[in-house]
Coordinates of C-alpha atoms (C1' of nucleotides) in Angstrom, one line a residue:
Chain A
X224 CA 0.0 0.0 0.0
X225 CA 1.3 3.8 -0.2
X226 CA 1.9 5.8 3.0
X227 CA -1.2 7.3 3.8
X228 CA 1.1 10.4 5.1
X229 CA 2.4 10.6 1.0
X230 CA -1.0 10.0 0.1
X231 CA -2.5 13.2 1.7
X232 CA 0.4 15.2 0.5
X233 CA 0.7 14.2 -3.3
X234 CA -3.3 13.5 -4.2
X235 CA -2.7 14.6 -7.9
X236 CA -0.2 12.4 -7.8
X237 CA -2.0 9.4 -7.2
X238 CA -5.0 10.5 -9.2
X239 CA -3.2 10.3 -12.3
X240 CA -1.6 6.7 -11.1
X241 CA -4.8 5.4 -10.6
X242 CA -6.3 6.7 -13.8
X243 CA -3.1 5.7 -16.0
X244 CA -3.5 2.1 -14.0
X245 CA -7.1 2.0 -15.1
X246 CA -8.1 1.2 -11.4
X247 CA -11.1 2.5 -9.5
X248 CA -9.9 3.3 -6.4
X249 CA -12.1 6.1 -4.5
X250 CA -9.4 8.5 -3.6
X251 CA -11.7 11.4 -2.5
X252 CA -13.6 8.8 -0.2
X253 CA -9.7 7.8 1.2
X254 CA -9.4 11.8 1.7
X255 CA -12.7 12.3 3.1
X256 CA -12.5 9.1 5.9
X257 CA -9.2 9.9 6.8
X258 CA -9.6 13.5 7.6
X259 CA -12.5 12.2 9.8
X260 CA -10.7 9.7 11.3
X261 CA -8.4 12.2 12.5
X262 CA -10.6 14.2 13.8
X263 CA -12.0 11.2 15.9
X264 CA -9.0 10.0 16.8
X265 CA -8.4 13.9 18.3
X266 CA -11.3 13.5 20.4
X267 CA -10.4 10.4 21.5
X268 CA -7.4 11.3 22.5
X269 CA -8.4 14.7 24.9
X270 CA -11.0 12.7 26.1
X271 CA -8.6 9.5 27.2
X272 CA -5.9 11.6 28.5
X273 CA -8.8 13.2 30.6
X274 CA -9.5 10.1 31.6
X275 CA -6.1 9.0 32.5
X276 CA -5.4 11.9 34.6
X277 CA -8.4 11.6 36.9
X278 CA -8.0 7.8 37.4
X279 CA -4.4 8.7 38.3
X280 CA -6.3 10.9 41.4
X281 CA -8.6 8.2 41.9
X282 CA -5.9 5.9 42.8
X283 CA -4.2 8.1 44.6
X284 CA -7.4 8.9 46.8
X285 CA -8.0 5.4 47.6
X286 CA -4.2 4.6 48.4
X287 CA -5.3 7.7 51.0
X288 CA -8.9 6.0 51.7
X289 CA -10.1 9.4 50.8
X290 CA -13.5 9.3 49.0
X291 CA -13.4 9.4 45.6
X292 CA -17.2 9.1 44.6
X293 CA -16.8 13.0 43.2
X294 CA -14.0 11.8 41.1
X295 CA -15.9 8.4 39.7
X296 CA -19.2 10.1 39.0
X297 CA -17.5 12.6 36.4
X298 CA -15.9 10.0 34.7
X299 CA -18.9 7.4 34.3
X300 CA -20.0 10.4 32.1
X301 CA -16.5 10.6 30.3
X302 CA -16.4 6.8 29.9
X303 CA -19.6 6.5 28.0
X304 CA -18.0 9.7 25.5
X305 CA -15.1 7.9 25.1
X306 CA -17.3 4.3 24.4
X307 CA -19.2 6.0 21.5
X308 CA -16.4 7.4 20.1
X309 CA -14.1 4.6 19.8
X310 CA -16.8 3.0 18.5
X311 CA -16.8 5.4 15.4
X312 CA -13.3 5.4 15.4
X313 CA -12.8 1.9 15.0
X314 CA -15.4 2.2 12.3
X315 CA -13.6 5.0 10.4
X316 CA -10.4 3.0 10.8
X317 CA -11.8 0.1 9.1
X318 CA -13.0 2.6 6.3
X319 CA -9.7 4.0 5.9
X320 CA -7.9 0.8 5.9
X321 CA -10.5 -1.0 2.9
X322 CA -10.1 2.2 1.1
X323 CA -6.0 2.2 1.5
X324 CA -6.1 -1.0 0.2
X325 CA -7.7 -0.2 -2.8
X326 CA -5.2 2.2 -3.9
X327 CA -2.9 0.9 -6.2
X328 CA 1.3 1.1 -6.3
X329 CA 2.2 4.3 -8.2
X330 CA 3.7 3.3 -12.1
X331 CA 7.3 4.3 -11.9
X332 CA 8.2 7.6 -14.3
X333 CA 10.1 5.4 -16.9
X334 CA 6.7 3.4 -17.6
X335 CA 5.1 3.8 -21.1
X336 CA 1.4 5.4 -20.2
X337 CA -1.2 3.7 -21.9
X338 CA -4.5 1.7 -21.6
X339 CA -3.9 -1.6 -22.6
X340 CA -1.1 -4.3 -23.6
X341 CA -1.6 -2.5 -27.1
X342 CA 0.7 0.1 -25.7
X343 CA 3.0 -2.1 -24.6
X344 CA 6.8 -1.3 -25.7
X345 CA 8.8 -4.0 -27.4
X346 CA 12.0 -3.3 -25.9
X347 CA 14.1 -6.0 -27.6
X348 CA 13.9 -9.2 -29.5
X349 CA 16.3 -12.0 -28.4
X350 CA 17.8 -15.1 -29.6
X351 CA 17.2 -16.9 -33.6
X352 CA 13.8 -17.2 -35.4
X353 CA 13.5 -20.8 -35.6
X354 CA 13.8 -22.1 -39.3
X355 CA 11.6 -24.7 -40.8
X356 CA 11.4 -26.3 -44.2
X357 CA 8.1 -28.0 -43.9
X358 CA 4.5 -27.4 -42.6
X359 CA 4.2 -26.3 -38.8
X360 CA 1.9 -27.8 -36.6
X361 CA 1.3 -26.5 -33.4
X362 CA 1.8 -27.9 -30.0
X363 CA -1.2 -29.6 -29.4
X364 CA -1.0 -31.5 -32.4
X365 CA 2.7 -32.4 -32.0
X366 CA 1.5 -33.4 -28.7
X367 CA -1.0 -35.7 -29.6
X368 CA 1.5 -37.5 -31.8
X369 CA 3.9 -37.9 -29.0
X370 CA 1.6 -38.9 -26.4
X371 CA 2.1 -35.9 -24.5
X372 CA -1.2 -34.9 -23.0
X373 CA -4.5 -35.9 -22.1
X374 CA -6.6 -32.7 -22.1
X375 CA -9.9 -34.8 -22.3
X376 CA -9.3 -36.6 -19.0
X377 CA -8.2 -33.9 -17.0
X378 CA -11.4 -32.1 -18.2
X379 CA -13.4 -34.8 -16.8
X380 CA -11.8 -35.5 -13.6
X381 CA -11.6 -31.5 -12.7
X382 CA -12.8 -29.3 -15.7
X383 CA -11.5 -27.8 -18.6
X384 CA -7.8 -26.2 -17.6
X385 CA -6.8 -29.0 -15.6
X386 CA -4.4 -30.8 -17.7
X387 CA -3.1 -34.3 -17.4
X388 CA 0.8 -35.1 -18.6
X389 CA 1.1 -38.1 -19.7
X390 CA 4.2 -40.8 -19.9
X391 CA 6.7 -38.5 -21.7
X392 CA 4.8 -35.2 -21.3
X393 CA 5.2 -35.7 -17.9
X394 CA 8.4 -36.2 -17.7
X395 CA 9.3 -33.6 -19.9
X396 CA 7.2 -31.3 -17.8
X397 CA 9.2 -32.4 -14.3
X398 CA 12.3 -32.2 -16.5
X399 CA 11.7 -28.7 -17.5
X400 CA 10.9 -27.7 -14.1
X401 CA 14.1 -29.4 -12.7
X402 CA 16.0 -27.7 -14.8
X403 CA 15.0 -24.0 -14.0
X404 CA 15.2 -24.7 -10.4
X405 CA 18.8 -26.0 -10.7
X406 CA 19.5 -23.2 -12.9
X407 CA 18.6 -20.5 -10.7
X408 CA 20.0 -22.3 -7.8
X409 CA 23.1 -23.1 -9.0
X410 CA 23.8 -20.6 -11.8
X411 CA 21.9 -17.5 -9.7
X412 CA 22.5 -18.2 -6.2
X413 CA 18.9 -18.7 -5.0
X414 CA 18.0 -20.0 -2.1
X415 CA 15.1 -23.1 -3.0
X416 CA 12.0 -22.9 -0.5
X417 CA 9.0 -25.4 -1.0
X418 CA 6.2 -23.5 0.6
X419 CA 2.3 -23.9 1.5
X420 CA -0.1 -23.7 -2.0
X421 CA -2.9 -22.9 0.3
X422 CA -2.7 -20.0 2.2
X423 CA -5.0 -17.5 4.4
X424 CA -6.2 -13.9 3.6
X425 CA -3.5 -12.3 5.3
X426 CA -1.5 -13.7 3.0
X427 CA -3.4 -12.7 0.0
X428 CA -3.6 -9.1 1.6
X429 CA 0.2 -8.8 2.1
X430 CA 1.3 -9.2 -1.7
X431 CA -1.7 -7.2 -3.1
X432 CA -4.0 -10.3 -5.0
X433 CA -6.8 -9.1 -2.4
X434 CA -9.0 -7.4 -1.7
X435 CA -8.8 -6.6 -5.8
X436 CA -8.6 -10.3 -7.3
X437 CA -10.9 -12.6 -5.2
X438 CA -12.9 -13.7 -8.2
X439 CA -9.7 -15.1 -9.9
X440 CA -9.0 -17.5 -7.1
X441 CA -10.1 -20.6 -5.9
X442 CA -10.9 -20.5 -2.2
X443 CA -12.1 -22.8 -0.1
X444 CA -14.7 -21.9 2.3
X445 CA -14.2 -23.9 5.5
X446 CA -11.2 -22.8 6.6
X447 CA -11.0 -19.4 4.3
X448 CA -7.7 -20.5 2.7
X449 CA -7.0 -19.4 -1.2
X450 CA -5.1 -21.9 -3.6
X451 CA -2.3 -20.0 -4.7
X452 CA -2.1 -18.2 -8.0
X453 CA 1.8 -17.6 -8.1
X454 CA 4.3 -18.8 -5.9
X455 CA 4.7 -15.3 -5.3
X456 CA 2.3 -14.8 -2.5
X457 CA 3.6 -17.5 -0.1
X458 CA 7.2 -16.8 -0.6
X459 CA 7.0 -12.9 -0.3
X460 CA 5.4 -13.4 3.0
X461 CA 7.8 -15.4 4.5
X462 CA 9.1 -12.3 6.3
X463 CA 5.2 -10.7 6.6
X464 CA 5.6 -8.7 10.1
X465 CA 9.4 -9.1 10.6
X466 CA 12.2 -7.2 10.5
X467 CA 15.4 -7.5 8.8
X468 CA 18.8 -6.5 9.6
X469 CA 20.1 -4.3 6.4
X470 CA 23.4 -7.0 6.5
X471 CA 21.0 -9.5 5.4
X472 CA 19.6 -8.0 2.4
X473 CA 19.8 -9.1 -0.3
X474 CA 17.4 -11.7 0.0
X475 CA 17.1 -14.4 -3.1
X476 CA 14.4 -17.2 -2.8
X477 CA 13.3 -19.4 -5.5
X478 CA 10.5 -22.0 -5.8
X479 CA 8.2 -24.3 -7.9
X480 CA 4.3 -25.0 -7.3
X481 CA 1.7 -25.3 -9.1
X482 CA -0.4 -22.3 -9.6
X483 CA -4.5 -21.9 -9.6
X484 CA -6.5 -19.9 -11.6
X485 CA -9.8 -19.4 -12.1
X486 CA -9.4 -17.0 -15.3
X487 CA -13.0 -15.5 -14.7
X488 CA -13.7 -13.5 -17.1
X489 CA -11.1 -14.9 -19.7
X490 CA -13.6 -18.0 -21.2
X491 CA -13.1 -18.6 -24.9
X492 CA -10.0 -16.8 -25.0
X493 CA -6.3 -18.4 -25.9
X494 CA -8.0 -21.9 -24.7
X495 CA -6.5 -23.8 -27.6
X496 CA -4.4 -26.8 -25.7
X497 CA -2.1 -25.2 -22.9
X498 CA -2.2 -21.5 -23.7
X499 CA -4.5 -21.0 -20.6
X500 CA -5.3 -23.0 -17.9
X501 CA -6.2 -23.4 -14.7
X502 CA -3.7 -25.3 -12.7
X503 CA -0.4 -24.5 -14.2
X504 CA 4.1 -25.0 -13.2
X505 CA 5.6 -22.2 -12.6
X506 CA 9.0 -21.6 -10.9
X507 CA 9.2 -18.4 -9.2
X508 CA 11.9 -15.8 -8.1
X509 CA 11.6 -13.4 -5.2
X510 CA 13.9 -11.3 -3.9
X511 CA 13.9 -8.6 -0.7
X512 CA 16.4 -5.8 -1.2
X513 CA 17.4 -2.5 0.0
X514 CA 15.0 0.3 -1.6
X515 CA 18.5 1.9 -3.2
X516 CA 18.9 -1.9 -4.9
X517 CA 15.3 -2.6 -6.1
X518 CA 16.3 -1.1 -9.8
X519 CA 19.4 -3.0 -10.2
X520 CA 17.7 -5.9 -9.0
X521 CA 14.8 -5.8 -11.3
X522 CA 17.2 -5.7 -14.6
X523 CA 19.2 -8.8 -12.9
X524 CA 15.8 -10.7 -12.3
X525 CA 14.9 -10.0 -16.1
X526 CA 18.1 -11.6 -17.1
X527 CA 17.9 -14.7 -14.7
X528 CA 14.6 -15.0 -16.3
X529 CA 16.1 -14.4 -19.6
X530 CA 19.0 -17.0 -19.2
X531 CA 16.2 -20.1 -19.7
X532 CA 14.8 -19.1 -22.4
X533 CA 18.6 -19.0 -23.9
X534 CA 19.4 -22.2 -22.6
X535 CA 16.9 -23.4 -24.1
X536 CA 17.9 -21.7 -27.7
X537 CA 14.3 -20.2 -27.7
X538 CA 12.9 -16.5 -29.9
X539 CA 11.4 -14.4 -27.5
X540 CA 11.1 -10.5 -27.5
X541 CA 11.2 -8.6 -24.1
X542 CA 8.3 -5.9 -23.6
X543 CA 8.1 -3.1 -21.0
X544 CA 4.5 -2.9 -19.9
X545 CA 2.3 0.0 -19.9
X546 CA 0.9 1.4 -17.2
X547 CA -3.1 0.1 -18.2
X548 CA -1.3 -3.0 -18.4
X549 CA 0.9 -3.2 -14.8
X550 CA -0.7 -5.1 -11.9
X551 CA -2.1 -4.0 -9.1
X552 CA 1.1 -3.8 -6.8
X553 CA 3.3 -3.4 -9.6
X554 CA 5.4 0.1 -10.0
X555 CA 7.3 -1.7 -13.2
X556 CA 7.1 -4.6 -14.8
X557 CA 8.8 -6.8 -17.7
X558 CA 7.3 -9.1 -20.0
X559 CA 9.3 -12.5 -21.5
X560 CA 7.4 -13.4 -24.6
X561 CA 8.3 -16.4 -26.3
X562 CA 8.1 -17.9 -30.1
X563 CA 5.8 -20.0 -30.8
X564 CA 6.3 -20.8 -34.7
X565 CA 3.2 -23.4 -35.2
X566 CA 0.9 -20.8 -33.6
X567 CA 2.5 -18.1 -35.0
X568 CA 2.3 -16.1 -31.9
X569 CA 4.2 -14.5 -28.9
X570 CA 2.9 -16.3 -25.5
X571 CA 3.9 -14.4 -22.2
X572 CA 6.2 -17.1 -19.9
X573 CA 7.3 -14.7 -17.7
X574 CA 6.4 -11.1 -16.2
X575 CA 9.4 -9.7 -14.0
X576 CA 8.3 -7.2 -11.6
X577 CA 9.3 -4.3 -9.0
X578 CA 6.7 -3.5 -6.3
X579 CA 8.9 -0.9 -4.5
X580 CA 7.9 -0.9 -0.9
X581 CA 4.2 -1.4 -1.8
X582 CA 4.0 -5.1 -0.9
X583 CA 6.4 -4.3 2.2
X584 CA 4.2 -1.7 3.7
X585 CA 1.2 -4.2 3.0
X586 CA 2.9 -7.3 4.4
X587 CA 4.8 -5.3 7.7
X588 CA 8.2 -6.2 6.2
X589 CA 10.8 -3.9 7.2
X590 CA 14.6 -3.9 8.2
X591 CA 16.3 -2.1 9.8
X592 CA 19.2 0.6 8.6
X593 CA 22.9 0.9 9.6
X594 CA 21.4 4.2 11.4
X595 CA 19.0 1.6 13.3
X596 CA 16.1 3.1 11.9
X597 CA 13.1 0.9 10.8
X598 CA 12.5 1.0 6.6
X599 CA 10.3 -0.9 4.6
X600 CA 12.2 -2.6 2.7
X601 CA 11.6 -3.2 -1.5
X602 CA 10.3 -6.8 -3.1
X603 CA 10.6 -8.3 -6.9
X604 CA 9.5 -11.2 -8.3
X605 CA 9.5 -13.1 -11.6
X606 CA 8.5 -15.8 -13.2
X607 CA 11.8 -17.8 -14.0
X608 CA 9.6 -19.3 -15.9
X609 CA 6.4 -20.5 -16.6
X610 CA 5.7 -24.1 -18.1
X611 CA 3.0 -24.3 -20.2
X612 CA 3.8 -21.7 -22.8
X613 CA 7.4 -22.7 -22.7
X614 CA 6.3 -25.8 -23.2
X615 CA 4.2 -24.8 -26.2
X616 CA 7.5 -23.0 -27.7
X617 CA 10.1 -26.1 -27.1
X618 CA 7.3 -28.7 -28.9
X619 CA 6.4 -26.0 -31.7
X620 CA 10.1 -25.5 -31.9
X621 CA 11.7 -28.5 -31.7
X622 CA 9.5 -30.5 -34.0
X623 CA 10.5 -32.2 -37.1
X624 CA 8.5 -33.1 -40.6
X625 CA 7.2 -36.1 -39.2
X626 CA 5.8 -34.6 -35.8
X627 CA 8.7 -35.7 -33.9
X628 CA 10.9 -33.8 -31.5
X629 CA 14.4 -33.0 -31.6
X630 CA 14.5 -31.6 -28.1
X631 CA 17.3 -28.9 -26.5
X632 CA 20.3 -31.1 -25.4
X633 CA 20.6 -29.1 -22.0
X634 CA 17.5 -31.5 -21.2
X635 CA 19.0 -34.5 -22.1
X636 CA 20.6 -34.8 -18.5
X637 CA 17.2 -34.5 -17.0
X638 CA 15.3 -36.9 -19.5
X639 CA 17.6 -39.4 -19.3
X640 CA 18.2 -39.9 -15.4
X641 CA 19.2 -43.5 -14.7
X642 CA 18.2 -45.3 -11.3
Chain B
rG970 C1' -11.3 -34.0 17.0
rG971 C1' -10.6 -34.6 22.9
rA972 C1' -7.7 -33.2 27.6
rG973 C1' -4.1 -30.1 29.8
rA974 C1' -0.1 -26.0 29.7
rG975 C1' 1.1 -21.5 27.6
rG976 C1' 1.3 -16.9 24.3
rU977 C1' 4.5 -10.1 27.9
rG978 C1' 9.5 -5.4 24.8
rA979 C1' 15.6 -7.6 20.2
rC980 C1' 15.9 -12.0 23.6
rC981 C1' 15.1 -14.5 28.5
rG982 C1' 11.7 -13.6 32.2
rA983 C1' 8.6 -11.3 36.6
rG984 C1' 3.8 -9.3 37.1
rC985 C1' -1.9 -11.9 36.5
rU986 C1' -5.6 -11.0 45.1
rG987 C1' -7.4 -4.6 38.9
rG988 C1' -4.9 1.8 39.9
rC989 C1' 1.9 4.0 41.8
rU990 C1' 3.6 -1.0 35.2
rG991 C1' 5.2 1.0 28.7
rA992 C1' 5.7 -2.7 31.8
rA993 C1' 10.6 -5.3 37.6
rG994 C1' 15.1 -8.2 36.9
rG995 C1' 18.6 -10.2 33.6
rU996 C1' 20.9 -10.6 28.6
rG997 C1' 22.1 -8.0 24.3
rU998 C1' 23.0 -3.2 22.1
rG999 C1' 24.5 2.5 22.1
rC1000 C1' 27.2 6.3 24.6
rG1001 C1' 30.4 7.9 28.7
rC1002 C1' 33.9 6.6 32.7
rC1003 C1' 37.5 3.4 34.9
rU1004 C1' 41.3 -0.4 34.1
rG1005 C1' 48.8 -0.5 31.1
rC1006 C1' 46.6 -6.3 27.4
rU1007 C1' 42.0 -10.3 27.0
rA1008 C1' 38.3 -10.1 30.9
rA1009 C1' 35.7 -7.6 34.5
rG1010 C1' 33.6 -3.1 36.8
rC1011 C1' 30.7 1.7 37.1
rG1012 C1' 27.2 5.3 35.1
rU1013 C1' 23.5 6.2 31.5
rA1014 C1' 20.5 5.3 27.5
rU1015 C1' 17.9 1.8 24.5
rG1016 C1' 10.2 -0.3 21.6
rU1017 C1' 6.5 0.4 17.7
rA1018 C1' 2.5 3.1 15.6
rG1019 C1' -1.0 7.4 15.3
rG1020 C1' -2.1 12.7 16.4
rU1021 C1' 0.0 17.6 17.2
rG1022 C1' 4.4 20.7 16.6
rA1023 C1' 9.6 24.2 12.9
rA1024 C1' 11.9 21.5 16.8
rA1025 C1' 12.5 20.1 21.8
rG1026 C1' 8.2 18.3 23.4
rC1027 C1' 3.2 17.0 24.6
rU1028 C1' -0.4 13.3 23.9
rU1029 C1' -3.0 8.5 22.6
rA1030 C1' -2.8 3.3 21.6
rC1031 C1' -0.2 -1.3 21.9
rC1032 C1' 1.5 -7.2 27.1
rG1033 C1' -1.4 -13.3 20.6
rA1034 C1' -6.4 -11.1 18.0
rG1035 C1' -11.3 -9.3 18.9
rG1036 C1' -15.3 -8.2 22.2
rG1037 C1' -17.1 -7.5 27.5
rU1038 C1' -17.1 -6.0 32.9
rU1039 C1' -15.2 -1.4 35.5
rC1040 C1' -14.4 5.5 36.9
rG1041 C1' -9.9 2.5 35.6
rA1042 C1' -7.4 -4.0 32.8
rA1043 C1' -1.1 -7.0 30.9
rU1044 C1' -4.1 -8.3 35.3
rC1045 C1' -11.3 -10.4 35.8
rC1046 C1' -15.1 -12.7 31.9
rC1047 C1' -16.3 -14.5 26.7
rU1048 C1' -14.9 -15.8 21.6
rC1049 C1' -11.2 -16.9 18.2
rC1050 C1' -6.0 -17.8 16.5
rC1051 C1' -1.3 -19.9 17.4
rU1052 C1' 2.6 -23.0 20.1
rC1053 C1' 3.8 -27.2 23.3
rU1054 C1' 2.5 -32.0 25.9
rC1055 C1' -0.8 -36.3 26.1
rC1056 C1' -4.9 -39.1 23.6
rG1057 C1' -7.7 -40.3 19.2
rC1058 C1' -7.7 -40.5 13.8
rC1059 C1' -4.9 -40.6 9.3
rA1060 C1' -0.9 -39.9 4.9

RNA sequence: GGAGAGGUGACCGAGCUGGCUGAAGGUGUGCGCCUGCUAAGCGUAUGUAGGUGAAAGCUUACCGAGGGUUCGAAUCCCUCCCUCUCCGCCA
């Protein structure tokens, strides 16, 4: 969330954030409960410190065994002020709070304003166009040939989006996944955590998915625990309401899980095979670093993400996008999009992200400065990367005339594993 | 799921027959002093958040969370959460 103090100073300023973010955040409501608040909160306050004073000459009467009726009559009258007013207050701080939480992380200056991923900026394109000399198929095809998948099954065990590897396809899917995790560990220096896919609302608060995105997740009701959409939201809040010595920062944590969507809204759209889905691989990247860092850190993270898709010898084009198209809790964010030649398409494997403090403040994650003050400190994280789509752009890639595959041999160690 | 025990400041740990406790004592840490080394000793300071103020300061809240009783609650009552031990059930 942004600091309500920066808030009241700089409204323009996040007017035009939440306009260019295409969010509907009340900001004059914010304004308008806050100042209120305040003014509670200064009545509150005479009236308690009124209260404190004469209890203090209560006590001090009765130590005496003085009477002290006087004393407690007066403040039976203060004591029912002060009852009606915290009850406002608490009720204006829950106003201000739901309304804070609405407001989203200001887009960073060097962000491209516009209203959708039209606008996005195509900042570079990277690695070969594959070459072919025969007719493309595309990945769901090749996978059929192969074995790969079984789409139908997983629809009728779960629902459409649920898909089912099969023999091969599923070893090629833990083989991919292997791969990236070793990568990032070995090659990157991440630390590996395998961490809860369920987790509370808290949780969901601290990295910004609620109260915005509750529709897009699966929840589950009797014990009011959301199935995770990124590995993001666990692992960010590892340190949720903790603080951090400055010596340890940086802070680089990586991990796979599944991830759960419920793509309201998205029906009919990209559905072909595994270009959306509900339950989906992703490895994920998270890092806590010192505000001054959190630029640096976000160009590093784009490369560790980059550095798979070049092991891997894949064409993919980096985009920079706009702020209609940022998240929530985002203040920058990169795009990986990779080739997909039987589709003819870019698909997005991997969105690389600053969130400044915002997620910090939300979460209570702060560390403390050589000064010993108390900071919030910054958080990024990025897909390192997805499987599906990658998955879509190694079979539409890699395949031959006859529908076969001719794989990466960086996978061969991991395909080939011998007991 | 059942029965007990417990959740206090960076940490350990008192208080829990309501008022003098933002919280003893200890450890740690900062600063100063003392000591010809290491160690020890002495003094002093050391929470977070909100409001107000140029600042010093003043003030409010916070002893797992939320309610309640009371003039007044870390202390009494209720609900919930979490941890530990034992039992049950089950990968």
């Amino acid at each position: 969330m942004i600091d309500l103090k920066y808030i009241r100073a700089n409204p323009e300023l996040i007017r035009k954030a939440i306009k260019n973010k295409n969010e509907k955040a009340d900001l004059d409501a914010l304004l308008k409960a806050d100042e209120e608040r305040r003014s509670l909160q200064y009545k509150f306050d005479n009236l308690k410190a009124q209260q404190n004073t004469v209890s203090q000459v209560i006590a001090s009467k009765k130590r005496a065994k003085e009477s002290a009726a006087d004393e407690i009559a007066e403040m039976g009258e203060v004591a029912a002020e002060i009852k009606s007013i915290q009850t406002d207050l608490s009720k204006s701080n829950t106003l201000v709070e739901a309304l804070l939480l609405a407001i989203p992380n200001i887009p960073q200056a060097d962000v491209p304003i516009g209203r959708d991923e039209s606008l996005n900026e195509v900042i570079r394109h990277e690695g070969e166009l594959p070459q072919h000399d025969f007719p493309l198929k595309d990945h769901l095809d090749i996978a059929t040939i192969n074995s790969l998948l079984d789409l139908p099954r997983g629809a009728k065990i779960s629902g459409s989006g649920f898909p089912i590897y099969t023999g091969f396809g599923a070893k090629l899917e833990r083989a991919l996944i292997n791969f990236m995790l070793e990568y990032h560990i070995q090659k990157h220096g991440y630390t590996e955590l395998m961490v809860p896919l369920a987790v509370n609302r808290k949780t969901m608060t601290g990295t910004g998915q609620l109260p915005k995105l509750e529709e897009d997740m699966y929840h589950i009701d009797e014990d009011d625990l959301f199935l995770i959409p990124t590995a993001e939201v666990p692992v960010t809040n590892i340190y949720a309401d903790e603080v951090l010595q400055y010596k340890d920062l940086p802070q680089k944590f990586v991990a796979y899980t599944p991830c759960f969507r419920r793509e309201a809204g998205s029906y009919g759209k990209d559905t072909r095979g595994l270009q959306r889905l509900h339950q989906f691989n992703k490895v994920e990247m998270v890092r806590f670093v010192l505000p001054e860092d959190s630029e640096a850190a976000l160009c590093e993270m784009l490369q560790d993400a980059e550095d798979i898709l070049k092991a891997f010898g894949l064409h993919y084009r980096v985009l920079s996008l706009c702020t209609g198209d940022l998240s929530f809790a985002s203040q920058k964010t990169y795009d990986l999009e990779v080739w997909a030649p039987g589709s003819q398409k870019y698909l997005e494997v991997s969105s690389v992200s600053n969130f400044g403090e915002f997620q910090a403040r939300r979460a209570n994650i702060r560390y403390k400065d050589a000064e010993g003050k108390l900071r919030h400190l910054h958080t990024l994280n990025g897909s390192g990367v997805a499987t599906p789509r990658l998955m879509i752009a190694l079979l539409e890639t890699c395949q031959q005339a006859d529908g076969s595959l001719k794989l990466p041999d960086v996978l061969r160690p991991w395909l080939e594993l011998k007991i």
